Protein backbone atom coordinates (compact mmCIF):
# COMPACT_ATOMS: atom_id res chain seq x y z
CA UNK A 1 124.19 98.14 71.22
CA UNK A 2 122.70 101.27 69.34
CA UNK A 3 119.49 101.75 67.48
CA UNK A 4 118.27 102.79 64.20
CA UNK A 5 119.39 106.59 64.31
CA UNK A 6 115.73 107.29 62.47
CA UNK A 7 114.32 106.44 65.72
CA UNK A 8 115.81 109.71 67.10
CA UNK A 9 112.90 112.18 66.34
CA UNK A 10 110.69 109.03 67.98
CA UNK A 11 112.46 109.12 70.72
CA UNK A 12 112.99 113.25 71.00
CA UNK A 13 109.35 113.35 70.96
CA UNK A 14 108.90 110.94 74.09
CA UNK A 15 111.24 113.09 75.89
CA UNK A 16 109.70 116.31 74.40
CA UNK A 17 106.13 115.44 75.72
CA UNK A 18 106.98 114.26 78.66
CA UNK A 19 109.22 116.87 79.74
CA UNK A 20 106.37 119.10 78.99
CA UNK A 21 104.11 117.52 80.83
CA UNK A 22 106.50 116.74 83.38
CA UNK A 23 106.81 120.79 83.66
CA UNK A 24 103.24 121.33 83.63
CA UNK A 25 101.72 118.91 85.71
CA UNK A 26 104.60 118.41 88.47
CA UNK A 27 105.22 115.51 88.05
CA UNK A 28 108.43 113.11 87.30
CA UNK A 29 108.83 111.88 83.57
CA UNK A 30 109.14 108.52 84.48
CA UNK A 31 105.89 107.30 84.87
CA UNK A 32 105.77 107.72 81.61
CA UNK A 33 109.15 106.50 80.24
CA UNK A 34 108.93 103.10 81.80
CA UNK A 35 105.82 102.10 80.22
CA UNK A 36 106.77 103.31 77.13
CA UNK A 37 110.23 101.64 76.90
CA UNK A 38 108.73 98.70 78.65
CA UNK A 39 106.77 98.42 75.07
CA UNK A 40 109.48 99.17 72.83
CA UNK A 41 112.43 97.29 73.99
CA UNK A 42 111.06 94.16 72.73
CA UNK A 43 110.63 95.80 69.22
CA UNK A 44 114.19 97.17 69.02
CA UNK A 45 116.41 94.07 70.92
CA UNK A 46 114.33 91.00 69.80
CA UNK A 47 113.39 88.39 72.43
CA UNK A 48 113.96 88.98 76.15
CA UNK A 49 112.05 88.76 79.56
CA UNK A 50 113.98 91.84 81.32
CA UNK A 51 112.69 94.58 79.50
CA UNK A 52 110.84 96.26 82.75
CA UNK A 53 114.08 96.26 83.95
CA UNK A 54 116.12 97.75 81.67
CA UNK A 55 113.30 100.67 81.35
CA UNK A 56 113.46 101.35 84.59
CA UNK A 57 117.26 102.30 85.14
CA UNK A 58 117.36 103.65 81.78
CA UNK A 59 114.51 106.12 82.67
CA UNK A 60 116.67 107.07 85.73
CA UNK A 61 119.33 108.35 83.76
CA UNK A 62 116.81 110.58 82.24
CA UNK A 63 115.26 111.74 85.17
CA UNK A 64 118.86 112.30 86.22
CA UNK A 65 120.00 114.06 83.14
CA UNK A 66 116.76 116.13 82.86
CA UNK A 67 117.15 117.49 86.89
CA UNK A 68 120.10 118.86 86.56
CA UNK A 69 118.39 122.27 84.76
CA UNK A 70 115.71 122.32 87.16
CA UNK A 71 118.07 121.67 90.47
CA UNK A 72 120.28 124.58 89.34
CA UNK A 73 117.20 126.91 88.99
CA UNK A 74 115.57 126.25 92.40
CA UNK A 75 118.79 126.68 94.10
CA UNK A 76 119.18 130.02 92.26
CA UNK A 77 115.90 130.95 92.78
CA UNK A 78 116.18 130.32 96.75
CA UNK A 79 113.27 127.76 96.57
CA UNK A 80 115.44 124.56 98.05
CA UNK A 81 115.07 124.78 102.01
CA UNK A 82 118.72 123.80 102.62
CA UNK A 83 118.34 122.65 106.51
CA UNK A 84 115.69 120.35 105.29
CA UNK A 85 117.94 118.89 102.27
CA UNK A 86 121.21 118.37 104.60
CA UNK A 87 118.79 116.68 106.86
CA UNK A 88 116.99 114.43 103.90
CA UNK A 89 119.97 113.45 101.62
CA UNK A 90 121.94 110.97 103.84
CA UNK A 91 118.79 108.69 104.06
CA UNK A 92 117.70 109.50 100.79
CA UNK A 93 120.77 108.15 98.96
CA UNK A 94 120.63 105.05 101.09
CA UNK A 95 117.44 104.22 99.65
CA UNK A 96 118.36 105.34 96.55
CA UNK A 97 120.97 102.70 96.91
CA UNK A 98 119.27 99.76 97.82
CA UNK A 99 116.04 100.51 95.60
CA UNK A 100 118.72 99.96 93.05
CA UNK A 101 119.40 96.67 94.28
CA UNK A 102 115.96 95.89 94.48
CA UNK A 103 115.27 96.75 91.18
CA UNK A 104 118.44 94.68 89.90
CA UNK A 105 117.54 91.60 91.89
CA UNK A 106 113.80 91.65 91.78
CA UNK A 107 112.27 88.90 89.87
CA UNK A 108 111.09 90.95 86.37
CA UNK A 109 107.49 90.12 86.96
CA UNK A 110 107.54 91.31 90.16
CA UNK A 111 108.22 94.84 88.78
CA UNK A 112 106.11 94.84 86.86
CA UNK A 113 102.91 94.37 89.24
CA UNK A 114 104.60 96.83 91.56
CA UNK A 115 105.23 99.26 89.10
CA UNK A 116 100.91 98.83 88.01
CA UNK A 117 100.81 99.48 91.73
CA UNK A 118 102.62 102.76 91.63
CA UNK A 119 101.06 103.98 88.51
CA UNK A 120 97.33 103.89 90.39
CA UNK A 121 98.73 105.88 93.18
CA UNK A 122 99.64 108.21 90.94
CA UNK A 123 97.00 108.38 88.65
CA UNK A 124 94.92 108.36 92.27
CA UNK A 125 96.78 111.40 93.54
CA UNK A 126 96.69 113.17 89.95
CA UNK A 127 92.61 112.50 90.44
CA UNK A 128 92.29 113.87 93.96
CA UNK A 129 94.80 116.95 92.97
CA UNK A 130 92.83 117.84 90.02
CA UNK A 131 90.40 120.21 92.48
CA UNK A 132 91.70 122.70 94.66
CA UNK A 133 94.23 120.52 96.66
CA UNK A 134 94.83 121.83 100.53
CA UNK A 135 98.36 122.55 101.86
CA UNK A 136 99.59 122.97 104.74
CA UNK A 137 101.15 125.99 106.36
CA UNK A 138 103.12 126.80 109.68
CA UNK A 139 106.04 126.27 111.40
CA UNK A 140 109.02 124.38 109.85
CA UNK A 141 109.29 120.67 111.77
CA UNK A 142 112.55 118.89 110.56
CA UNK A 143 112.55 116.43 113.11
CA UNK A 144 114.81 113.68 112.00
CA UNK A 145 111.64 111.05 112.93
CA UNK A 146 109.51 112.79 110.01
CA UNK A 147 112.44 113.79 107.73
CA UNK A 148 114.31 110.14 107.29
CA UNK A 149 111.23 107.83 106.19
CA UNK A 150 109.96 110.41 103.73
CA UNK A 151 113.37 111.37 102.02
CA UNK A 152 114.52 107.38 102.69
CA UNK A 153 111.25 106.25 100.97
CA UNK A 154 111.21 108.83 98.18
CA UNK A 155 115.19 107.58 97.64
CA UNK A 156 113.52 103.64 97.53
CA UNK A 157 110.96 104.43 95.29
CA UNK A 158 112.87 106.86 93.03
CA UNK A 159 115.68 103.88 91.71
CA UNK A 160 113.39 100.83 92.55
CA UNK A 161 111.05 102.09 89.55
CA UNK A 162 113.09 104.79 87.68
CA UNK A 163 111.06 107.44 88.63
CA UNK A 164 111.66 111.20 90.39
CA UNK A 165 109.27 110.16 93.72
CA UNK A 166 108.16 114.10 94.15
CA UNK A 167 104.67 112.87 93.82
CA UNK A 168 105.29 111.01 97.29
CA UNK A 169 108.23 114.11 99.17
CA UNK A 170 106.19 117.21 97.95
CA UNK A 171 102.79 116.65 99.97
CA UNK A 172 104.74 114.32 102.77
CA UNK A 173 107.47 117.32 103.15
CA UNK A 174 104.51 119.75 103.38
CA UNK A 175 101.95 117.82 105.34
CA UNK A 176 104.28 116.07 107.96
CA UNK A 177 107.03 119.39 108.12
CA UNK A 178 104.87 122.11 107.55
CA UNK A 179 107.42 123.16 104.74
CA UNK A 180 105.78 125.44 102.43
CA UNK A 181 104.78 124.27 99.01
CA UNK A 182 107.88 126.30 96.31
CA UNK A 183 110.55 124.90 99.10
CA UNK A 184 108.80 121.43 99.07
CA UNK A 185 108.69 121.34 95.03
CA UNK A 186 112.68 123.34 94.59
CA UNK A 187 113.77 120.88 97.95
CA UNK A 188 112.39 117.63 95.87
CA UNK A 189 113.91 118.56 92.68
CA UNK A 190 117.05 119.01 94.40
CA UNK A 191 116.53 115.71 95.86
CA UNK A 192 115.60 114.02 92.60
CA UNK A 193 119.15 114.55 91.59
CA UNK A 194 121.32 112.98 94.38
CA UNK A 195 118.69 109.95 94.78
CA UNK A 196 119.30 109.40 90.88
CA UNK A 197 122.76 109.82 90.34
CA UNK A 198 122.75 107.06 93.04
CA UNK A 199 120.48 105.16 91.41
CA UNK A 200 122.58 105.40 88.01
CA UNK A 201 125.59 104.37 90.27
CA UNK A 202 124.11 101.09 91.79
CA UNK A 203 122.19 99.86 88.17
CA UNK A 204 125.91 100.39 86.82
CA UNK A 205 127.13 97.24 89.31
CA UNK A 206 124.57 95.25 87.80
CA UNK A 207 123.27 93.38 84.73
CA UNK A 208 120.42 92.15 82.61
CA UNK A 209 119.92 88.46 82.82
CA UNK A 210 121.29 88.64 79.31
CA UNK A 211 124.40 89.83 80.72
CA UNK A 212 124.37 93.23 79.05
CA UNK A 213 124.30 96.58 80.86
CA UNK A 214 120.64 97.46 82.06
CA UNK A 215 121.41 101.15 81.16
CA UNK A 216 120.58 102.43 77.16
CA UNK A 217 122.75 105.01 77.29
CA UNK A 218 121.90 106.57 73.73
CA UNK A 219 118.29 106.37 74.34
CA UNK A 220 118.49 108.07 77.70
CA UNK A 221 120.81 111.14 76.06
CA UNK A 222 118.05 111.46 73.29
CA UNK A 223 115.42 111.33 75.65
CA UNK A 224 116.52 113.71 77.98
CA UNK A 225 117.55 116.36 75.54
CA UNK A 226 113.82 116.39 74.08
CA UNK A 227 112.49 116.52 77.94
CA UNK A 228 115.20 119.38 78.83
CA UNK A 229 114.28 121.19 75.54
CA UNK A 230 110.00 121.27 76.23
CA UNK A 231 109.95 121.75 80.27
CA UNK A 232 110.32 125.63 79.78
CA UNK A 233 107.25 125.45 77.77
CA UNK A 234 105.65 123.26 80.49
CA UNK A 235 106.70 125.71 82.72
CA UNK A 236 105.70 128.93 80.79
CA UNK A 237 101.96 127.85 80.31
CA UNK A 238 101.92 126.95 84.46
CA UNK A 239 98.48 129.44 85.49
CA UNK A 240 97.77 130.02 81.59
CA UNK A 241 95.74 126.51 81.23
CA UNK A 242 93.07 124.57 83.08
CA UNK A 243 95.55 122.06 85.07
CA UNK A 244 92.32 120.67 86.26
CA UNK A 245 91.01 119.40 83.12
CA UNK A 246 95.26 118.22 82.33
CA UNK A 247 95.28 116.64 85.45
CA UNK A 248 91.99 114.17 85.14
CA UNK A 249 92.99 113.38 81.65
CA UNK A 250 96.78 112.35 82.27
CA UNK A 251 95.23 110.32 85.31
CA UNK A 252 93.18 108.02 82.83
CA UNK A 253 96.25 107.72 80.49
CA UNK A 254 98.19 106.34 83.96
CA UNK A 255 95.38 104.33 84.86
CA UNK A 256 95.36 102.94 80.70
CA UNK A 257 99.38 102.45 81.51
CA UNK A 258 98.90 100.97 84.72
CA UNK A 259 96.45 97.68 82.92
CA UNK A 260 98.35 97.74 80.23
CA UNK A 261 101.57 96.67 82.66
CA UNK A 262 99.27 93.98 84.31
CA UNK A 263 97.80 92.41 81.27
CA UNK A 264 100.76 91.61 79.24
């Protein structure tokens, strides 16, 4: 199944913005993608009750596509804190793995709610970072008893809802293991790839309740090739705009996102 090809600058321009703002605002695309393919499924495939569904794992190819760029350039840079990532990606692809299950096997409706659910965290923690948000500093802590719930939840949440989960390992990994912000943000990135490719791997076992693949492979490649193309610009602007001001106004678009889920 394929769609109109003059949907492709539509669909560049999703992945464009939200790879910019992805850049900009540190935060995963797919908080955005979801929603918006959520919406537009129905328009381009007709009739169907499994859209949230199909967004989802189609959104984690994306995010999976678009980290490879950013993976390679923390691990060039030095900013992935590699005792903490040996430590963090066993449990992290097992929950990659089963949030893939869960989101296969979920009742539709379900996801949905929970995926409302995730989008007010979000917006919440965009909202309370919009100040001057505190870090923590100090000695490195990788216990395995702090390490394995964060990197095993951020895994869950990452293929359960097709999105990259640093908004939950970069403050956990610097709060709880005193790991210093650039290695928290390069370690998470780094993260975001393994936990997807997973992700990819276990939505390829399943299906739609149509009985076609949950994955939109041509509107993921699209997608991510608009996202990969903007992030440097995301990136370039970082310190050069009021992130503040960004922050509180991408929050009420989440928040907009987040009823709009609930209500139809």
């Amino acid at each position: 199944m394929s769609f109109d090809p003059a949907l492709i600058p539509l669909f560049l321009a999703l992945g464009a913005i939200t790879g910019f703002l992805a850049a900009l605002l540190g935060i995963g695309g797919g908080i955005i993608y979801v929603p918006v393919l959520t919406f537009m499924l129905p328009w381009l495939t007709g009739n169907g009750d499994d859209f949230i569904r199909v967004a989802i794992a189609t959104s984690l190819l994306v995010v999976l596509l678009s980290s490879i760029s950013s993976s390679l350039a923390n691990l060039r840079a030095h900013n992935v804190h590699l005792p903490l990532l040996r430590r963090a990606l066993v449990s992290g692809l097992i929950g990659a793995f089963i949030g893939s299950q869960f989101g296969t096997l979920l009742p539709a409706a379900l996801l949905k709610i929970s995926f409302a659910l995730l989008l007010f965290y979000v917006g919440y923690r965009l909202m309370a970072s919009a100040g001057k948000p505190e870090y923590v500093d100090g000695e490195d802590i990788l216990d395995w008893r702090r390490v394995f719930p964060i990197s095993a939840f951020t895994g869950l949440i990452t293929s359960t809802f097709g999105v990259g989960g640093g908004f939950f390992s970069v403050p956990a990994f610097n709060q709880w293991c005193h790991i210093s912000l650039r290695k928290c943000v390069g370690t998470s990135s780094t993260m975001i790839f393994f936990n997807s490719l997973m992700g990819v791997f276990g939505y390829l076992l399943g299906q739609s309740i149509t009985g076609l693949p949950l994955i939109r492979y041509d509107i993921a490649i699209v997608i991510a090739i608009g996202a990969m193309a903007a992030a440097p610009l995301g990136i370039h602007l970082l310190g050069k705009v009021n992130l503040s001001l960004f922050r509180r106004f991408f929050a009420l678009l989440v928040f907009a996102s987040a009823i709009n889920l609930l209500v139809h």
